[in-house]
XYZ file of C-alpha atoms in Angstrom:
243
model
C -10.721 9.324 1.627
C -7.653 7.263 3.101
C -8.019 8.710 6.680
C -9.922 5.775 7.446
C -8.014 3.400 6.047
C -6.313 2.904 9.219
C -6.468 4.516 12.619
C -3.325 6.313 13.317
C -1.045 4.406 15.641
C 2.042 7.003 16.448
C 3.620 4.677 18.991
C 2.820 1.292 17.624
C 6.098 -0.715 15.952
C 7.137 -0.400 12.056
C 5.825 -2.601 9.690
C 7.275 -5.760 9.527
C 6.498 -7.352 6.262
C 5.075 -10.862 6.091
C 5.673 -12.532 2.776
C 2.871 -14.071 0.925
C 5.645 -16.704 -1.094
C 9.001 -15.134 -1.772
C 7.834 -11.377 -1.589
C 5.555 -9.244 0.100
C 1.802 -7.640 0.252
C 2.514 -4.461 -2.046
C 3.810 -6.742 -4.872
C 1.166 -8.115 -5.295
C -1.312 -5.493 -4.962
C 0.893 -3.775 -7.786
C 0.438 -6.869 -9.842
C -3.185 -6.704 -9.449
C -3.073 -3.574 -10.960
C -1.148 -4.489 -13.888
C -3.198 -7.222 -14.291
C -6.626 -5.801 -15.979
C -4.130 -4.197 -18.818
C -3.361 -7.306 -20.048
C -5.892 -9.704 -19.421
C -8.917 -8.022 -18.439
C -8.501 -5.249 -21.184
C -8.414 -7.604 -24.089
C -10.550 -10.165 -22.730
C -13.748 -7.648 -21.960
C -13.337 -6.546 -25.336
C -14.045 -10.130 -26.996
C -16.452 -11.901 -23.999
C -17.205 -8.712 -21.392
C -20.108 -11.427 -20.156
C -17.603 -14.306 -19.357
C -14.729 -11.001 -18.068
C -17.971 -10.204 -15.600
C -18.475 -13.495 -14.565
C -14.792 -13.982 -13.302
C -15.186 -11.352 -11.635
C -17.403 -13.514 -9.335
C -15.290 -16.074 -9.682
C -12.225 -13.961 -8.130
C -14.691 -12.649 -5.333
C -15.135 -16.425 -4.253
C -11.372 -17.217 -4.759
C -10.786 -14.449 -2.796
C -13.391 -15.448 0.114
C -12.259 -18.802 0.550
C -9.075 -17.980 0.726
C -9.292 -15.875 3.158
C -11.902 -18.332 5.518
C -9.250 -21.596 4.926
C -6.227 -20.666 3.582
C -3.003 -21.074 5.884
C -2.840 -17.652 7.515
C 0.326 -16.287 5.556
C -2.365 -16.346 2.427
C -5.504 -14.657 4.458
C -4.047 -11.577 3.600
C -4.177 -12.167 -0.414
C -7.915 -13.549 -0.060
C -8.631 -9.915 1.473
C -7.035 -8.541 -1.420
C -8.353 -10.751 -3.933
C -12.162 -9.681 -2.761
C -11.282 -5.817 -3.487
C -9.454 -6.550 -6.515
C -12.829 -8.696 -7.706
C -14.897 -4.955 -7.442
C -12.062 -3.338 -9.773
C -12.623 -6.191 -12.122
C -16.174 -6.143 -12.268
C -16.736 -2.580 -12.590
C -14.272 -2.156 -14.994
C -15.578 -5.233 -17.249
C -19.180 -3.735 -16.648
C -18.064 -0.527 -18.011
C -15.501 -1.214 -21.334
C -17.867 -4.135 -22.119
C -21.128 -2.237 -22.724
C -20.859 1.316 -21.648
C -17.137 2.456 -22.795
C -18.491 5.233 -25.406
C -19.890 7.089 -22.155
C -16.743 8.419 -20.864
C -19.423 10.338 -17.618
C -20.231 7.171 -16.540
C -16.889 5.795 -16.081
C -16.087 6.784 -12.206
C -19.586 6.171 -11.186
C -19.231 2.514 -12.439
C -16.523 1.618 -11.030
C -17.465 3.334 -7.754
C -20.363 1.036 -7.460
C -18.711 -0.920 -4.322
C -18.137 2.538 -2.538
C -20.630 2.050 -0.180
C -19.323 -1.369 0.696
C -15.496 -0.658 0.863
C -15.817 2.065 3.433
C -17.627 0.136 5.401
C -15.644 -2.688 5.301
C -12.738 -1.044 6.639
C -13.317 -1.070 10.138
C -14.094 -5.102 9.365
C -11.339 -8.048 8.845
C -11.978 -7.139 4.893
C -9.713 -3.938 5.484
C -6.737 -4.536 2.747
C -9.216 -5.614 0.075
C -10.976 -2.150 0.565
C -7.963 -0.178 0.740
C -6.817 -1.759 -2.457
C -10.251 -0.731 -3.974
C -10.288 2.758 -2.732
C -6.815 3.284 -3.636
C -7.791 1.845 -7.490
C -10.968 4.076 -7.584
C -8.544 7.171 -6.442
C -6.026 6.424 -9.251
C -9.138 6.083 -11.685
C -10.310 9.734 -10.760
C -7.320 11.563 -10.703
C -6.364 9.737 -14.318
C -10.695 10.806 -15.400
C -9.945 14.437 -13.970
C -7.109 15.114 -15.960
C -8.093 13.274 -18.836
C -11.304 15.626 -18.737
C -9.442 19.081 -17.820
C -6.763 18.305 -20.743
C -9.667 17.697 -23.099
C -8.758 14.310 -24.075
C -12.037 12.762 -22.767
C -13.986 14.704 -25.644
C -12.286 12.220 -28.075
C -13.194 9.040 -26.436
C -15.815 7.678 -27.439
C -14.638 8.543 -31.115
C -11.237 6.285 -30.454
C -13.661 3.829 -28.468
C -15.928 3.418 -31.967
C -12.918 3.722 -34.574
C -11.093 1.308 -36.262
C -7.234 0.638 -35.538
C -6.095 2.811 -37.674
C -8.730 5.656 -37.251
C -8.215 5.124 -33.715
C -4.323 5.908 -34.034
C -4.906 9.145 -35.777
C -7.469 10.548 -33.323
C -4.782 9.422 -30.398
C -2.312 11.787 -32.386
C -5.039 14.299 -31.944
C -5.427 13.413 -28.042
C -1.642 13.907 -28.203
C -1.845 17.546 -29.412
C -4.254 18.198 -26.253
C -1.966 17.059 -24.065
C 1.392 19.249 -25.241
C -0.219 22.319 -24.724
C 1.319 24.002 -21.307
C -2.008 24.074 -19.938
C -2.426 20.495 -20.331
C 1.080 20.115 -19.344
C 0.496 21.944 -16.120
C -2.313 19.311 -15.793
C -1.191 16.506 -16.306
C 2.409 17.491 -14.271
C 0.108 18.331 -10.755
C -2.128 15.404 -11.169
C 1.441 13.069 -11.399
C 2.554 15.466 -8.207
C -0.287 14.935 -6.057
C -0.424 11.254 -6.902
C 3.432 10.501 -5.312
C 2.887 12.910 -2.836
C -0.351 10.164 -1.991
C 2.453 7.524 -1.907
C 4.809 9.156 0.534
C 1.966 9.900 2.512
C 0.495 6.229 2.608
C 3.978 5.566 2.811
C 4.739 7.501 6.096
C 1.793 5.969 7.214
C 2.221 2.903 7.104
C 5.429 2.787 8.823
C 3.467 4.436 11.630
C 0.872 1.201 11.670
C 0.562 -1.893 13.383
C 2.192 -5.254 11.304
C -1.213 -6.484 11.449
C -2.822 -3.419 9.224
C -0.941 -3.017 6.389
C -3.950 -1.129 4.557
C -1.755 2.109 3.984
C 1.377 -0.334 2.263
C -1.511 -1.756 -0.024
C -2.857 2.013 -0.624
C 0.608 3.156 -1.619
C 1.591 0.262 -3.732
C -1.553 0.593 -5.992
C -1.353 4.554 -6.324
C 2.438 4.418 -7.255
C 1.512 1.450 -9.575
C -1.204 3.481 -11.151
C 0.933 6.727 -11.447
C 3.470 4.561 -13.629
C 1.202 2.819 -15.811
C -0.856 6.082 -16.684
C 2.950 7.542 -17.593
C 3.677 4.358 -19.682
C 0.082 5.177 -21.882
C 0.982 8.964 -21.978
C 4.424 8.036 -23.210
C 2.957 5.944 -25.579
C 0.020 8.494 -26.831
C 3.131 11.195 -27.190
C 5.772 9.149 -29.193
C 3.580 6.102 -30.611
C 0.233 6.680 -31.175
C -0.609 3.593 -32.985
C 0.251 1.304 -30.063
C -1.881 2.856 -27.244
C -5.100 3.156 -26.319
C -7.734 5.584 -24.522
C -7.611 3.932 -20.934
C-alpha cells in the first residue's frame, strides 16, 4: 500500500524538516491521531450528526488552508483534508453502525478510492496520513478478530458501564491466551517494523515530500495508543473501551 506514497528518490538530499509553529509535520499528524480519542470518541457518542458535520467542516478548514494560507501552513491544510476522511468515517461508523464490528474497515475505507489517487496530486500528505490511519485500523480489526475479541463487541457496544466492564474482563481473558499473545505480539512487530521502514524512507525523499514522515508518525502513534487500550483492558477493565 505505501509504495506509492512516494517515488523512491535514492540520491535526492535528507529530509530537512520545516516547522509548522515551533515543531514539525509528524507532530502533528500524531496529534491528529490522538485527537478522535478524546474528542471525536465522546462527542459521536452524544451528537454523531453534528461529529459528521465537522467533519466537513475540517475538510474546508483544511482546503482553504492549503489554497491561502502562508506556505509554512500549506502543508497542515493537506493534512487537515485526510484527517477530515478519518473523522468522517469514523463518526459515520460509532454513531450509527458500531454494533457491526464487519463493517468497520469498509467504512472507514470509503475515501480509498480517492486517497490513492490523490497521491500523485499536491493532496499527497493528507492521503498518506489517511492510508497510514486506515493501515493502523486493519492491523488493530485483524487482530482484534484473530484473538476473538471482536465476537464481544457489539455486546460491550450495547451494555451498560458496568456490564460493559465485565465483558472487557472477558475480552481480557481472550487476549492472555499464548495464541492471542502470539497475535497480538506480531501485529505490534510488523507495525514498528512499518515505522522504520517509512522511516528509512523518508530520509531517502525529497524535503518537499514528506508523505513517508507523515506515514510513520501516524503508524507509530497508532501502535502506542492500541498498547495504552490493551494495557488498560489487561489491568483496568472498567476504564477502557472496545476501540
Amino acid at each position: 500500500m505505501f509504495s506509492g506514497l512516494i517515488r523512491n528518490q535514492a540520491l535526492a538530499e535528507p529530509v530537512q524538516p520545516i516547522a509548522l509553529g515551533r515543531v514539525g509535520l509528524p507532530f502533528w499528524a500524531s496529534m491528529l491521531v490522538v485527537l478522535p480519542v478524546f474528542v471525536q470518541a465522546p462527542w459521536v457518542r452524544e451528537q454523531p450528526f453534528s461529529s459528521c458535520l465537522f467533519g466537513f467542516v475540517l475538510l474546508s478548514v483544511g482546503v482553504i488552508t492549503h489554497s491561502i494560507a502562508p506556505s509554512r501552513w500549506k502543508d497542515f491544510g493537506a493534512l487537515l483534508v485526510g484527517f477530515s476522511g478519518s473523522w468522517l468515517a469514523g463518526s459515520l461508523f460509532w454513531g450509527w453502525l458500531a454494533c457491526h464490528p464487519v463493517l468497520h474497515l469498509p467504512v472507514e475505507a470509503f475515501a480509498l478510492p480517492l486517497a490513492i489517487t490523490g497521491l500523485q496530486t499536491r493532496w499527497r500528505l493528507g492521503c498518506a496520513f489517511y492510508l497510514a490511519s486506515l493501515l493502523g485500523t486493519a492491523f488493530t480489526d485483524l487482530a482484534m478478530a484473530l484473538t476473538g475479541v471482536m465476537a464481544l463487541w457489539p455486546a460491550v457496544i450495547a451494555a451498560s458501564p458496568t456490564e460493559a466492564s465485565v465483558l472487557l474482563q472477558d475480552a481480557a481473558a481472550f487476549v492472555l491466551t499464548p495464541s492471542s499473545l502470539l497475535t497480538v505480539s506480531a501485529s505490534g512487530i510488523i507495525i514498528f517494523q512499518l515505522v522504520q521502514y517509512c522511516r528509512s524512507r523518508s530520509s531517502l525523499s525529497m524535503a518537499s515530500d514528506r508523505g513517508w514522515a507523515v506515514a510513520a508518525a501516524v503508524l507509530f502513534t497508532t501502535l502506542l495508543i492500541d498498547g495504552l487500550f490493551l494495557s488498560l483492558s489487561l489491568l483496568a477493565p472498567e476504564l477502557s473501551g472496545l476501540v
